């Protein structure tokens, strides 16, 4: 049995919101593994675990998209000579 709880995973989701992309994704992937491990624990509310899993996947996509958007925005504001018209 794992020592991680659903509350721990929820805290990881909250903590990852304000972190830089690489660190946030790392924390979220660890939380994903923790949720998978909790899937075999009979004492865990499966409905709540699945809801957290959905939230987690959405948060990972948001962080990755935020990074992609920020990169594209920076490139459009500071084009290199190759990108200049």
Short mmCIF file of N, CA and C in Angstrom, two decimals:
data_model
loop_
_atom_site.label_atom_id
_atom_site.label_comp_id
_atom_site.label_asym_id
_atom_site.label_seq_id
_atom_site.Cartn_x
_atom_site.Cartn_y
_atom_site.Cartn_z
N UNK A 1 0.85 -1.19 0.00
CA UNK A 1 0.00 0.00 0.00
C UNK A 1 0.89 1.25 0.00
N UNK A 2 0.46 2.24 -0.71
CA UNK A 2 1.23 3.47 -0.83
C UNK A 2 0.90 4.43 0.31
N UNK A 3 1.82 5.30 0.61
CA UNK A 3 1.60 6.29 1.67
C UNK A 3 0.95 7.56 1.13
N UNK A 4 0.91 7.71 -0.18
CA UNK A 4 0.32 8.88 -0.80
C UNK A 4 -1.20 8.79 -0.72
N UNK A 5 -1.84 9.94 -0.50
CA UNK A 5 -3.30 9.98 -0.43
C UNK A 5 -3.84 10.85 -1.56
N UNK A 6 -5.15 10.80 -1.74
CA UNK A 6 -5.76 11.67 -2.75
C UNK A 6 -5.55 13.14 -2.40
N UNK A 7 -5.53 13.46 -1.12
CA UNK A 7 -5.28 14.84 -0.69
C UNK A 7 -3.88 15.28 -1.10
N UNK A 8 -2.91 14.36 -1.03
CA UNK A 8 -1.54 14.68 -1.46
C UNK A 8 -1.53 15.02 -2.95
N UNK A 9 -2.27 14.26 -3.72
CA UNK A 9 -2.32 14.49 -5.17
C UNK A 9 -2.99 15.84 -5.45
N UNK A 10 -4.06 16.15 -4.72
CA UNK A 10 -4.72 17.45 -4.89
C UNK A 10 -3.76 18.60 -4.59
N UNK A 11 -2.97 18.45 -3.54
CA UNK A 11 -1.99 19.50 -3.20
C UNK A 11 -0.94 19.64 -4.30
N UNK A 12 -0.54 18.54 -4.89
CA UNK A 12 0.44 18.59 -5.99
C UNK A 12 -0.15 19.34 -7.18
N UNK A 13 -1.43 19.12 -7.47
CA UNK A 13 -2.09 19.84 -8.56
C UNK A 13 -2.08 21.35 -8.29
N UNK A 14 -2.40 21.72 -7.07
CA UNK A 14 -2.41 23.14 -6.71
C UNK A 14 -1.02 23.74 -6.78
N UNK A 15 -0.03 23.01 -6.27
CA UNK A 15 1.35 23.50 -6.24
C UNK A 15 1.90 23.70 -7.65
N UNK A 16 1.55 22.83 -8.57
CA UNK A 16 2.08 22.88 -9.92
C UNK A 16 1.57 24.09 -10.71
N UNK A 17 0.49 24.70 -10.26
CA UNK A 17 -0.10 25.83 -10.96
C UNK A 17 0.87 27.00 -11.11
N UNK A 18 1.66 27.26 -10.08
CA UNK A 18 2.51 28.45 -10.07
C UNK A 18 3.97 28.18 -10.43
N UNK A 19 4.28 26.97 -10.85
CA UNK A 19 5.66 26.62 -11.14
C UNK A 19 6.00 26.79 -12.61
N UNK A 20 7.29 26.86 -12.88
CA UNK A 20 7.76 26.87 -14.26
C UNK A 20 7.36 25.56 -14.92
N UNK A 21 7.27 25.56 -16.22
CA UNK A 21 6.74 24.43 -16.97
C UNK A 21 7.42 23.11 -16.66
N UNK A 22 8.72 23.07 -16.73
CA UNK A 22 9.44 21.81 -16.53
C UNK A 22 9.19 21.23 -15.14
N UNK A 23 9.25 22.07 -14.13
CA UNK A 23 9.04 21.61 -12.77
C UNK A 23 7.58 21.19 -12.55
N UNK A 24 6.65 21.97 -13.12
CA UNK A 24 5.22 21.65 -12.98
C UNK A 24 4.91 20.30 -13.62
N UNK A 25 5.42 20.06 -14.82
CA UNK A 25 5.16 18.80 -15.50
C UNK A 25 5.75 17.64 -14.71
N UNK A 26 6.92 17.83 -14.14
CA UNK A 26 7.55 16.79 -13.33
C UNK A 26 6.67 16.43 -12.12
N UNK A 27 6.19 17.43 -11.42
CA UNK A 27 5.32 17.20 -10.27
C UNK A 27 4.02 16.53 -10.69
N UNK A 28 3.47 16.97 -11.81
CA UNK A 28 2.21 16.39 -12.28
C UNK A 28 2.38 14.94 -12.73
N UNK A 29 3.50 14.63 -13.33
CA UNK A 29 3.75 13.25 -13.74
C UNK A 29 3.93 12.34 -12.52
N UNK A 30 4.58 12.86 -11.49
CA UNK A 30 4.71 12.09 -10.26
C UNK A 30 3.33 11.87 -9.65
N UNK A 31 2.51 12.91 -9.66
CA UNK A 31 1.14 12.78 -9.14
C UNK A 31 0.34 11.76 -9.96
N UNK A 32 0.57 11.73 -11.27
CA UNK A 32 -0.11 10.75 -12.13
C UNK A 32 0.26 9.33 -11.69
N UNK A 33 1.54 9.10 -11.43
CA UNK A 33 1.97 7.78 -10.98
C UNK A 33 1.37 7.44 -9.62
N UNK A 34 1.32 8.43 -8.74
CA UNK A 34 0.71 8.21 -7.42
C UNK A 34 -0.76 7.81 -7.57
N UNK A 35 -1.47 8.47 -8.48
CA UNK A 35 -2.88 8.13 -8.71
C UNK A 35 -3.03 6.72 -9.24
N UNK A 36 -2.15 6.34 -10.15
CA UNK A 36 -2.19 4.98 -10.67
C UNK A 36 -1.95 3.97 -9.56
N UNK A 37 -1.00 4.27 -8.69
CA UNK A 37 -0.72 3.39 -7.56
C UNK A 37 -1.92 3.28 -6.61
N UNK A 38 -2.62 4.40 -6.43
CA UNK A 38 -3.79 4.41 -5.57
C UNK A 38 -4.95 3.61 -6.17
N UNK A 39 -4.91 3.35 -7.46
CA UNK A 39 -5.97 2.59 -8.12
C UNK A 39 -6.09 1.17 -7.60
N UNK A 40 -5.06 0.66 -6.98
CA UNK A 40 -5.10 -0.69 -6.44
C UNK A 40 -5.43 -0.72 -4.95
N UNK A 41 -5.63 0.45 -4.36
CA UNK A 41 -5.94 0.54 -2.93
C UNK A 41 -7.45 0.50 -2.74
N UNK A 42 -7.93 -0.54 -2.08
CA UNK A 42 -9.37 -0.73 -1.89
C UNK A 42 -10.00 0.36 -1.02
N UNK A 43 -9.20 1.06 -0.23
CA UNK A 43 -9.72 2.09 0.66
C UNK A 43 -9.91 3.44 -0.02
N UNK A 44 -9.45 3.57 -1.27
CA UNK A 44 -9.52 4.85 -1.98
C UNK A 44 -10.85 4.94 -2.73
N UNK A 45 -11.49 6.09 -2.63
CA UNK A 45 -12.73 6.36 -3.37
C UNK A 45 -12.41 6.41 -4.86
N UNK A 46 -12.84 5.41 -5.60
CA UNK A 46 -12.50 5.29 -7.02
C UNK A 46 -13.07 6.45 -7.84
N UNK A 47 -14.24 6.92 -7.51
CA UNK A 47 -14.82 8.06 -8.23
C UNK A 47 -13.99 9.32 -8.06
N UNK A 48 -13.56 9.58 -6.85
CA UNK A 48 -12.73 10.75 -6.58
C UNK A 48 -11.37 10.59 -7.26
N UNK A 49 -10.82 9.37 -7.24
CA UNK A 49 -9.53 9.12 -7.88
C UNK A 49 -9.62 9.38 -9.38
N UNK A 50 -10.69 8.92 -10.00
CA UNK A 50 -10.87 9.15 -11.45
C UNK A 50 -11.05 10.63 -11.76
N UNK A 51 -11.77 11.33 -10.91
CA UNK A 51 -11.96 12.77 -11.11
C UNK A 51 -10.61 13.50 -11.03
N UNK A 52 -9.80 13.14 -10.05
CA UNK A 52 -8.47 13.73 -9.92
C UNK A 52 -7.60 13.38 -11.12
N UNK A 53 -7.74 12.16 -11.61
CA UNK A 53 -6.97 11.74 -12.78
C UNK A 53 -7.32 12.59 -13.99
N UNK A 54 -8.61 12.87 -14.18
CA UNK A 54 -9.05 13.74 -15.27
C UNK A 54 -8.51 15.15 -15.10
N UNK A 55 -8.60 15.68 -13.87
CA UNK A 55 -8.07 17.02 -13.59
C UNK A 55 -6.57 17.07 -13.85
N UNK A 56 -5.88 16.02 -13.46
CA UNK A 56 -4.44 15.95 -13.63
C UNK A 56 -4.05 15.97 -15.11
N UNK A 57 -4.71 15.17 -15.92
CA UNK A 57 -4.41 15.14 -17.35
C UNK A 57 -4.67 16.51 -17.99
N UNK A 58 -5.77 17.14 -17.55
CA UNK A 58 -6.09 18.47 -18.07
C UNK A 58 -5.01 19.47 -17.66
N UNK A 59 -4.56 19.40 -16.43
CA UNK A 59 -3.53 20.33 -15.95
C UNK A 59 -2.22 20.15 -16.71
N UNK A 60 -1.85 18.90 -16.99
CA UNK A 60 -0.63 18.64 -17.77
C UNK A 60 -0.74 19.27 -19.14
N UNK A 61 -1.90 19.10 -19.79
CA UNK A 61 -2.10 19.72 -21.12
C UNK A 61 -2.04 21.24 -21.03
N UNK A 62 -2.65 21.81 -20.00
CA UNK A 62 -2.63 23.27 -19.83
C UNK A 62 -1.20 23.79 -19.68
N UNK A 63 -0.41 23.11 -18.87
CA UNK A 63 0.97 23.55 -18.64
C UNK A 63 1.78 23.44 -19.93
N UNK A 64 1.63 22.32 -20.63
CA UNK A 64 2.37 22.14 -21.87
C UNK A 64 1.94 23.16 -22.93
N UNK A 65 0.64 23.43 -23.01
CA UNK A 65 0.14 24.42 -23.96
C UNK A 65 0.57 25.82 -23.57
N UNK A 66 0.61 26.11 -22.27
CA UNK A 66 1.06 27.42 -21.79
C UNK A 66 2.49 27.66 -22.25
N UNK A 67 3.32 26.64 -22.12
CA UNK A 67 4.71 26.74 -22.54
C UNK A 67 4.80 26.96 -24.04
N UNK A 68 4.02 26.22 -24.80
CA UNK A 68 4.04 26.36 -26.26
C UNK A 68 3.54 27.74 -26.67
N UNK A 69 2.49 28.22 -26.01
CA UNK A 69 1.94 29.54 -26.33
C UNK A 69 2.95 30.63 -25.99
N UNK A 70 3.54 30.52 -24.80
CA UNK A 70 4.53 31.53 -24.40
C UNK A 70 5.71 31.56 -25.36
N UNK A 71 6.14 30.41 -25.81
CA UNK A 71 7.25 30.34 -26.77
C UNK A 71 6.89 30.98 -28.10
N UNK A 72 5.69 30.71 -28.57
CA UNK A 72 5.25 31.29 -29.84
C UNK A 72 5.05 32.79 -29.72
N UNK A 73 4.53 33.24 -28.58
CA UNK A 73 4.32 34.67 -28.36
C UNK A 73 5.66 35.39 -28.33
N UNK A 74 6.63 34.82 -27.64
CA UNK A 74 7.95 35.44 -27.58
C UNK A 74 8.59 35.51 -28.94
N UNK A 75 8.42 34.48 -29.74
CA UNK A 75 9.00 34.47 -31.08
C UNK A 75 8.34 35.52 -31.96
N UNK A 76 7.03 35.72 -31.80
CA UNK A 76 6.36 36.70 -32.64
C UNK A 76 6.70 38.12 -32.22
N UNK A 77 7.01 38.33 -30.93
CA UNK A 77 7.36 39.66 -30.46
C UNK A 77 8.83 39.99 -30.74
N UNK A 78 9.67 38.98 -30.86
CA UNK A 78 11.09 39.16 -31.10
C UNK A 78 11.55 38.23 -32.22
N UNK A 79 11.10 38.50 -33.44
CA UNK A 79 11.45 37.59 -34.52
C UNK A 79 12.96 37.62 -34.81
N UNK A 80 13.46 36.47 -35.17
CA UNK A 80 14.87 36.42 -35.59
C UNK A 80 14.95 36.90 -37.03
N UNK A 81 16.14 37.08 -37.51
CA UNK A 81 16.30 37.52 -38.90
C UNK A 81 15.68 36.55 -39.87
N UNK A 82 15.71 35.27 -39.54
CA UNK A 82 15.13 34.26 -40.42
C UNK A 82 13.62 34.41 -40.52
N UNK A 83 12.99 34.92 -39.46
CA UNK A 83 11.54 35.07 -39.44
C UNK A 83 11.07 36.42 -39.95
N UNK A 84 11.96 37.35 -40.08
CA UNK A 84 11.57 38.71 -40.48
C UNK A 84 11.10 38.72 -41.93
N UNK A 85 10.13 39.57 -42.24
CA UNK A 85 9.61 39.64 -43.62
C UNK A 85 10.61 40.28 -44.57
#
